[in-house]
Amino acid sequence: MATTVDANAHDVEQAVLSAHKAFVSGVWSRRLPAERERILLRYADLLEQHAEELAQLETLEQGKSIMVARAFEVGVFGRPLLARRGLLRLPLQVL
C-alpha cells in the first residue's frame, strides 16, 4: 500500500505543538455549536459515502476480514454522529 517512516521524539513534539496551537487559536472552539454540528455531520456523510473503500483499505492494511473492518473498524467512527441525527440508536451503555 505505502511505505512510511516511524516517528521520532522530534516528530511527536512537533505534532503536540501543532495540536496545541490549533486548540489555542480557537479555530474550532470559537465556532458556534450549530456550525460545529454541520461540520461533524458532513464528516459523517463522507464516512458513510466512503465506508466500503475505507473498510477495504483497513482489510489490506491490517489483514482483518472485510466483515470485521466494515462493522468495527469503519462502522463505529460514524455511529455517534449518526445517532445525533436520530438515524441510529446507540445502546444505553454507550451513552
Coordinates of C-alpha atoms in Angstrom, one line a residue:
M1 CA 0.0 0.0 0.0
A2 CA 2.6 2.6 1.1
T3 CA 5.8 3.0 2.9
T4 CA 6.2 5.3 5.9
V5 CA 8.9 6.1 8.4
D6 CA 8.5 5.8 12.1
A7 CA 8.0 9.0 14.1
N8 CA 10.8 10.1 16.4
A9 CA 10.7 12.2 19.5
H10 CA 11.0 15.4 17.5
D11 CA 8.1 14.4 15.2
V12 CA 5.9 13.8 18.2
E13 CA 6.9 17.1 19.8
Q14 CA 6.0 18.9 16.6
A15 CA 2.6 17.2 16.4
V16 CA 1.8 18.1 20.0
L17 CA 2.9 21.7 19.4
S18 CA 0.8 21.9 16.3
A19 CA -2.3 20.4 18.1
H20 CA -1.8 22.9 21.0
K21 CA -1.5 25.8 18.6
A22 CA -4.7 24.8 16.8
F23 CA -6.5 24.4 20.2
V24 CA -5.4 27.8 21.5
S25 CA -6.2 29.6 18.2
G26 CA -9.9 28.9 18.7
V27 CA -10.4 27.8 15.1
W28 CA -12.7 25.1 16.5
S29 CA -13.7 26.1 20.0
R30 CA -14.9 29.6 18.9
R31 CA -17.2 28.2 16.2
L32 CA -20.9 28.3 17.0
P33 CA -22.3 24.9 18.1
A34 CA -24.5 24.7 15.0
E35 CA -21.5 25.2 12.8
R36 CA -19.5 22.5 14.6
E37 CA -22.5 20.2 14.2
R38 CA -22.8 20.9 10.5
I39 CA -19.1 20.1 10.0
L40 CA -19.3 16.9 12.0
L41 CA -22.4 15.8 10.2
R42 CA -20.6 16.4 6.9
Y43 CA -17.8 14.2 8.2
A44 CA -20.4 11.5 9.0
D45 CA -21.7 11.8 5.5
L46 CA -18.3 11.4 4.0
L47 CA -17.6 8.3 6.2
E48 CA -20.9 6.8 5.1
Q49 CA -20.2 7.6 1.4
H50 CA -16.7 6.0 1.5
A51 CA -17.4 3.3 4.1
E52 CA -16.7 0.4 1.7
E53 CA -13.5 1.9 0.4
L54 CA -12.3 2.6 4.0
A55 CA -13.2 -1.0 5.0
Q56 CA -11.2 -2.5 2.1
L57 CA -8.2 -0.3 2.9
E58 CA -8.4 -1.4 6.5
T59 CA -8.5 -5.0 5.4
L60 CA -5.5 -4.6 3.2
E61 CA -3.5 -2.8 5.9
Q62 CA -4.5 -4.9 8.9
G63 CA -5.3 -8.3 7.3
K64 CA -8.7 -8.3 9.1
S65 CA -11.7 -9.8 7.4
I66 CA -13.8 -7.4 5.4
M67 CA -16.8 -8.1 7.7
V68 CA -14.8 -7.1 10.8
A69 CA -13.5 -4.0 9.0
R70 CA -17.0 -3.0 7.9
A71 CA -18.6 -3.5 11.3
F72 CA -15.9 -2.4 13.8
E73 CA -13.1 -0.5 12.1
V74 CA -15.1 1.7 9.8
G75 CA -18.7 1.4 11.1
V76 CA -18.0 2.7 14.6
F77 CA -16.5 6.0 13.6
G78 CA -19.7 7.5 12.3
R79 CA -22.1 5.9 14.9
P80 CA -22.1 8.8 17.4
L81 CA -22.7 11.3 14.6
L82 CA -25.4 9.2 13.0
A83 CA -27.0 8.8 16.5
R84 CA -27.0 12.6 16.9
R85 CA -29.1 12.8 13.7
G86 CA -31.5 10.3 15.1
L87 CA -30.6 7.8 12.3
L88 CA -29.1 5.4 14.7
R89 CA -29.9 4.4 18.3
L90 CA -27.0 3.6 20.5
P91 CA -27.3 1.1 23.3
L92 CA -27.8 2.8 26.7
Q93 CA -24.4 1.6 28.0
V94 CA -22.6 3.5 25.2
L95 CA -24.3 6.8 26.2

